[in-house]
Short mmCIF file of C-alpha atoms and ligand atoms in Angstrom, two decimals:
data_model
loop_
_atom_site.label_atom_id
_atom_site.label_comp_id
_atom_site.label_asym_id
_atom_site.label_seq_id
_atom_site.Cartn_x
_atom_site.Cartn_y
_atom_site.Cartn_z
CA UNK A 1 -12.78 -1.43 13.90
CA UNK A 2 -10.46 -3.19 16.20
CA UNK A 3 -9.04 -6.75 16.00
CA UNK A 4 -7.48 -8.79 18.96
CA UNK A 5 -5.45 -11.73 17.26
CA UNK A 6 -4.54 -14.29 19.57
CA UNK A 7 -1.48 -16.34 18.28
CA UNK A 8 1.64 -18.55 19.58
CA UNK A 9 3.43 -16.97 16.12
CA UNK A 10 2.98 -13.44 16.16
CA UNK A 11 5.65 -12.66 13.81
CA UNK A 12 3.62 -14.56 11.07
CA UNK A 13 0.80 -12.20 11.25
CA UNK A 14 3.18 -9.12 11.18
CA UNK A 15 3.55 -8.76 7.36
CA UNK A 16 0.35 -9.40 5.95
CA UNK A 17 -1.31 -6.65 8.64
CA UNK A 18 1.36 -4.11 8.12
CA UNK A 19 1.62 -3.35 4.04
CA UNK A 20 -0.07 -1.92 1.84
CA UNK A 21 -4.11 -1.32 2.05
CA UNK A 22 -4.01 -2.79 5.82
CA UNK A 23 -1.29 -0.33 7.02
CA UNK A 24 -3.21 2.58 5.43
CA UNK A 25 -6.29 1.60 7.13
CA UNK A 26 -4.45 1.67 10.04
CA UNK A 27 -2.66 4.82 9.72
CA UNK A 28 -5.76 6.29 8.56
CA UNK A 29 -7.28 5.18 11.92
CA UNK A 30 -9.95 2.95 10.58
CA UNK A 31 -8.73 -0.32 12.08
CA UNK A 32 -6.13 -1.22 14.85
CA UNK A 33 -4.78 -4.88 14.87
CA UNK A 34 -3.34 -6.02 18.09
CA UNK A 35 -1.40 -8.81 18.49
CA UNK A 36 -1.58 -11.26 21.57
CA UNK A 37 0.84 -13.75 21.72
CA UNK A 38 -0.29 -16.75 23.67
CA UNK A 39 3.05 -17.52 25.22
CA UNK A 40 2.47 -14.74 27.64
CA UNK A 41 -0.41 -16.94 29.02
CA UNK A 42 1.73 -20.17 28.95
CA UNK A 43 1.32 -22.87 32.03
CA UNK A 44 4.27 -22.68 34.23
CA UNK A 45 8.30 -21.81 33.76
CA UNK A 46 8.24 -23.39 30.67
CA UNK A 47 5.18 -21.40 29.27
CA UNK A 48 3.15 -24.61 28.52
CA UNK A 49 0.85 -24.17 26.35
CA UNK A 50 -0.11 -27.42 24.59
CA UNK A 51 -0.19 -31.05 25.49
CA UNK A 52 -1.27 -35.17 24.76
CA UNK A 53 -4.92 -35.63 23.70
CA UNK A 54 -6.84 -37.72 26.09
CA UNK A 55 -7.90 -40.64 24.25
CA UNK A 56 -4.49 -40.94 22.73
CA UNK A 57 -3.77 -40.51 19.06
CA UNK A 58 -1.21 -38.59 17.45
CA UNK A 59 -0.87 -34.29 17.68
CA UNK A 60 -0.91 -32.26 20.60
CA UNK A 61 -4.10 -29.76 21.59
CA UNK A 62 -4.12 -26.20 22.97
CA UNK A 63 -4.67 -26.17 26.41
CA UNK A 64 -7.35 -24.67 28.15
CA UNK A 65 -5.94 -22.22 30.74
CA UNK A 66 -3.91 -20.26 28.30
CA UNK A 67 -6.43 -19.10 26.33
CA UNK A 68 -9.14 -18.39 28.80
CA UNK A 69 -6.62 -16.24 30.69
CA UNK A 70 -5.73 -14.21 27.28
CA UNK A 71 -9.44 -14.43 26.20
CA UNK A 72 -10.62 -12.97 29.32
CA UNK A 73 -7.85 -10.60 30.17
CA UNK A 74 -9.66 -8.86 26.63
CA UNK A 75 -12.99 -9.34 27.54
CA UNK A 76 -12.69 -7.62 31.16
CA UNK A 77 -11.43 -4.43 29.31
CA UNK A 78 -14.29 -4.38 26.54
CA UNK A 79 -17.26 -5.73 24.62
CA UNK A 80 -16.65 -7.77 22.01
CA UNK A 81 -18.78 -8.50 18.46
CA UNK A 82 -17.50 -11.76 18.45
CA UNK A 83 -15.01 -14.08 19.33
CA UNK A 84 -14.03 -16.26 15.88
CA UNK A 85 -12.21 -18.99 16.03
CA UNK A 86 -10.62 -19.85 12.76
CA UNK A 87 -11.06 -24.19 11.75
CA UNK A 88 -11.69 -26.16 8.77
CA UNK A 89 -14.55 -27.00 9.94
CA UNK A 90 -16.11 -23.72 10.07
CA UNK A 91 -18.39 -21.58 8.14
CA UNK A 92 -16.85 -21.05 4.75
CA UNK A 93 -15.45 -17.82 4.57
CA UNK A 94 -17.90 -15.79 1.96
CA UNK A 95 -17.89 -12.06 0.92
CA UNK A 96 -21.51 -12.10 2.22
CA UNK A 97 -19.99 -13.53 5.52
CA UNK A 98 -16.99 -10.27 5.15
CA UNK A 99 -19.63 -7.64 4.33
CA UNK A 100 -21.24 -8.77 7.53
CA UNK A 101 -18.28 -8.58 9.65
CA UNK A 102 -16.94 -5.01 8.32
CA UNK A 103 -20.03 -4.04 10.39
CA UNK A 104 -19.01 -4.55 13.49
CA UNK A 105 -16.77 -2.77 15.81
CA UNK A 106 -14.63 -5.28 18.04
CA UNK A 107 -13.64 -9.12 17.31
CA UNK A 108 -11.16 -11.38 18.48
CA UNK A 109 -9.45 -14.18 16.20
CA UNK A 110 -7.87 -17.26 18.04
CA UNK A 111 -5.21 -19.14 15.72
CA UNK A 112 -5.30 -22.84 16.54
CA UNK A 113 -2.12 -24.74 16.08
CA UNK A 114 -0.91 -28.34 16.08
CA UNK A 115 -4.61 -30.72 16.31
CA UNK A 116 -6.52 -27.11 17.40
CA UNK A 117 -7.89 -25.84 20.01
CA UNK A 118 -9.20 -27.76 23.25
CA UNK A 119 -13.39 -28.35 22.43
CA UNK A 120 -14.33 -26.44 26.18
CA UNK A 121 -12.91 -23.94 24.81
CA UNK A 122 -15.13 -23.42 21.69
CA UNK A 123 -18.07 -24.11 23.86
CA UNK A 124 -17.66 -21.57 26.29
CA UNK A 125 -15.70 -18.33 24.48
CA UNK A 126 -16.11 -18.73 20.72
CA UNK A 127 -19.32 -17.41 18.88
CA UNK A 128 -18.21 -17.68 15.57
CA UNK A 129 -15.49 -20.59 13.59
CA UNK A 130 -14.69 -19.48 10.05
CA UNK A 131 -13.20 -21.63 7.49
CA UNK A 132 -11.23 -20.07 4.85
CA UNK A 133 -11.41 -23.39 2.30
CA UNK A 134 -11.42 -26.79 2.32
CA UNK A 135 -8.04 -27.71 3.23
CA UNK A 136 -5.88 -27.78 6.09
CA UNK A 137 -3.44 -25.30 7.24
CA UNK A 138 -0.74 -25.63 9.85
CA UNK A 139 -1.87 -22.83 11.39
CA UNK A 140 -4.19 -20.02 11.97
CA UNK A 141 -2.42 -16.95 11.16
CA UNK A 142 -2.50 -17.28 7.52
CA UNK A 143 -6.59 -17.61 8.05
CA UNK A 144 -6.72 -15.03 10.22
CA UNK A 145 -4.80 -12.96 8.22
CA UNK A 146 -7.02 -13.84 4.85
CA UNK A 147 -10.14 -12.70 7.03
CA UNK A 148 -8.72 -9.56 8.41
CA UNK A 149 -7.97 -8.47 5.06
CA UNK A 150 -10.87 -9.46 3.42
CA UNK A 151 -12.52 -7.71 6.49
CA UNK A 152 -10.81 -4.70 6.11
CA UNK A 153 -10.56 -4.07 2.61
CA UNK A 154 -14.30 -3.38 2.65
CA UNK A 155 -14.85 -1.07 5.36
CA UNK A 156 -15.46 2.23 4.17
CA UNK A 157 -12.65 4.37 3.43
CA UNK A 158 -10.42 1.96 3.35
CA UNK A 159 -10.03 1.45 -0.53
CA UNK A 160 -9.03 5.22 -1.74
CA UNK A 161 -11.99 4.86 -4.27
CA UNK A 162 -14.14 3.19 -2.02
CA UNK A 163 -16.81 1.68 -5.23
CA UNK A 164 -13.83 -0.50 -6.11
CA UNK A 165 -14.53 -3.30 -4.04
CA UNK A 166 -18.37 -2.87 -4.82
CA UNK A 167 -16.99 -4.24 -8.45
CA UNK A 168 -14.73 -7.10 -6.83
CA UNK A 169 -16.02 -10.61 -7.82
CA UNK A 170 -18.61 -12.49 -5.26
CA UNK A 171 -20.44 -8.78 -4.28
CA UNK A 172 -22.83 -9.06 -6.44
CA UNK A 173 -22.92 -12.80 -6.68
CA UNK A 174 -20.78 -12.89 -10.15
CA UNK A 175 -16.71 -12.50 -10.88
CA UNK A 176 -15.30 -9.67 -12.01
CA UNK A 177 -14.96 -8.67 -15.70
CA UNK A 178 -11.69 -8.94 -17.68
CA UNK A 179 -9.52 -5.42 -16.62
CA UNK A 180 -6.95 -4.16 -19.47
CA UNK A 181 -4.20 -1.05 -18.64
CA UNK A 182 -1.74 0.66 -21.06
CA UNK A 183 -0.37 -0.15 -23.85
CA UNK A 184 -3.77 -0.41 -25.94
CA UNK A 185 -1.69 -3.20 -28.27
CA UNK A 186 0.44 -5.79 -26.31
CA UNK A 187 2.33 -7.35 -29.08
CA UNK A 188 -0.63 -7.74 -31.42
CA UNK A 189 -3.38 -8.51 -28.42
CA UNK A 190 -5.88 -5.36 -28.34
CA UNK A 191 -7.56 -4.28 -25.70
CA UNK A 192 -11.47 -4.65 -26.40
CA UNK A 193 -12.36 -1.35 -28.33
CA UNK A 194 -15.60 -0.99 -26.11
CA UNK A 195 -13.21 0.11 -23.67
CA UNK A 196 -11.45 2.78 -25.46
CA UNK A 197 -14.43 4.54 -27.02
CA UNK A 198 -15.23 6.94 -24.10
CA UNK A 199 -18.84 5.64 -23.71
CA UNK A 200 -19.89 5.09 -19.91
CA UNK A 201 -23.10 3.38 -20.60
CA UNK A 202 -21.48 0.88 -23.31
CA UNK A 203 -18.42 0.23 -21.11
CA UNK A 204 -20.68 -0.90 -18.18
CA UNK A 205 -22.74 -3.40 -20.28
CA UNK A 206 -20.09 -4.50 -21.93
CA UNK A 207 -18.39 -5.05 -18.45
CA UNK A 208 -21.99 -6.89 -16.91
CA UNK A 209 -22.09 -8.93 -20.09
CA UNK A 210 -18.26 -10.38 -19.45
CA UNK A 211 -19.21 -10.64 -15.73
CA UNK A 212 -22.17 -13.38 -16.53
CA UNK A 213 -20.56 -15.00 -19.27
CA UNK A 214 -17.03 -15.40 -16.77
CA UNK A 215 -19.27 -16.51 -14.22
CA UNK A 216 -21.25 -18.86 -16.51
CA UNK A 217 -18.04 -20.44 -17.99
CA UNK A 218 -16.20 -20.63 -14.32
CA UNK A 219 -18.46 -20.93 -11.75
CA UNK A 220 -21.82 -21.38 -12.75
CA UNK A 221 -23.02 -22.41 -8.90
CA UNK A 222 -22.97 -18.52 -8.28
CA UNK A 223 -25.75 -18.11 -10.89
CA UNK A 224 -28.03 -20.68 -9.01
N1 LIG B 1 -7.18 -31.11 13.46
C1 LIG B 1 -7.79 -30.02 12.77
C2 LIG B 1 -8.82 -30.55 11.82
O1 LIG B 1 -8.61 -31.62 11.23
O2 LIG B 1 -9.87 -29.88 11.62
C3 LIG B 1 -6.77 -29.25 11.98
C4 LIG B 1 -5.82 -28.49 12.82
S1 LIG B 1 -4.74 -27.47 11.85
C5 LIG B 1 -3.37 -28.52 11.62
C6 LIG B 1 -4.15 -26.28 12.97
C7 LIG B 1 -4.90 -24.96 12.99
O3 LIG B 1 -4.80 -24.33 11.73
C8 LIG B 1 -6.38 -25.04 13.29
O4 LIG B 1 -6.63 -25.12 14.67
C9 LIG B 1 -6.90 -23.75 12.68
O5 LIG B 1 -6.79 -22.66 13.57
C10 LIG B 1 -5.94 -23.53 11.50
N2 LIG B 1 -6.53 -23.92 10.20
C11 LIG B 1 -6.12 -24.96 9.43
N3 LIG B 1 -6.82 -25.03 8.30
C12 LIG B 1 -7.71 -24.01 8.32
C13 LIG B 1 -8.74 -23.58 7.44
N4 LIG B 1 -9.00 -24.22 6.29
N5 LIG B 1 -9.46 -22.49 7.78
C14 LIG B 1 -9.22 -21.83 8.94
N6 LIG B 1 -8.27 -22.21 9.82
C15 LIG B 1 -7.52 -23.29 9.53
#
């Protein structure tokens, strides 16, 4: 799967996409994550790349030009899933939303900056605006970032045992069970004895029964 990240920071986006689980997916040659940065595209000797809203009001928008030039210089070369463009006021990022895009083969991700990007944009490139919460950021990277990851972490392969993220919370519509590691007695706190006694069968209702009873308790919505 490749991803075409379109940024005026690209050195934000550098650390989250090269550690860990995202650099073994790429040195395992499952994704590739290319990094555009829009000041290559920028208006003039001075790179311009935002300016005044019309209307007035305060906060500068992306301009136009820039990012059709970038957009389309990617375009012309190949096909593309989509082209997401990451807002508050897009869909809310979901794990039924990640499944779905860890099935496709080529996306771009524009970052918008300062008030975003300019609408004509949106109308004419972008076929897909993800939200990642209900909050604003002052940027996109760390939203594109949270989506590639989420993106990638499911695609198989990825995940050295790849039914771990089958168990993550939200993929089958509940959170995740309680998860206990050595020592067996942490200063008086046991681990559940369910978990030590060797039986598969117990150990995975044991594990469903903490899943509905987390998700009852936290976020009863899910169970809707
Ligand atoms: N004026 C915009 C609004 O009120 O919807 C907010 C612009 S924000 C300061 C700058 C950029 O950060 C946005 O263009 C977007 O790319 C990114 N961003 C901020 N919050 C985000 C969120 N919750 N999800 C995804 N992207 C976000």
């Amino acid at each position: 799967m490749r991803f075409d990240i379109i940024t005026v920071l690209p050195e934000l986006l550098h650390g989250p996409l090269h550690h860990s689980i995202m650099q073994r997916a790429v040195d395992k040659g499952l994704v590739s994550f290319h990094i555009h940065n829009l000041r290559d595209y920028g208006l003039g000797r001075t790179k311009q790349l935002d300016d005044y809203q019309y209307g007035g009001g305060a906060g500068m928008v992306m301009m136009c030009e820039p990012l059709a030039a970038c957009i389309e210089s990617l375009t012309n070369v190949r096909t593309y899933d989509h082209i997401i463009y990451v807002t508050p006021d897009g869909e809310q990022l979901t794990q039924g939303l990640v499944n779905r895009l860890s099935l496709q083969g080529n996306l771009i991700i524009i970052c918008g900056h300062y008030k975003g990007i300019d609408e004509r944009i949106r109308e004419k490139y972008v076929t897909l605006e993800v939200s990642i919460g209900d909050y604003v950021l002052s940027g996109g990277e760390l939203a594109a970032a949270v989506l590639v990851d989420s993106v990638t972490r499911v695609i198989p392969g990825v995940l050295n045992d790849e039914t771990s993220a089958l168990f993550d919370s939200f993929q089958d519509g509940l959170l995740a069970p309680p998860v206990y590691t050595r020592p067996a007695d942490f200063n008086g706190m046991k681990v559940p004895d369910i978990l030590l006694s060797g039986n598969d069968k117990l150990i995975d209702e044991w594990r469903t029964e903490q899943s509905y009873e987390r998700t009852r308790k936290r976020r009863p919505d899910l169970l809707k």
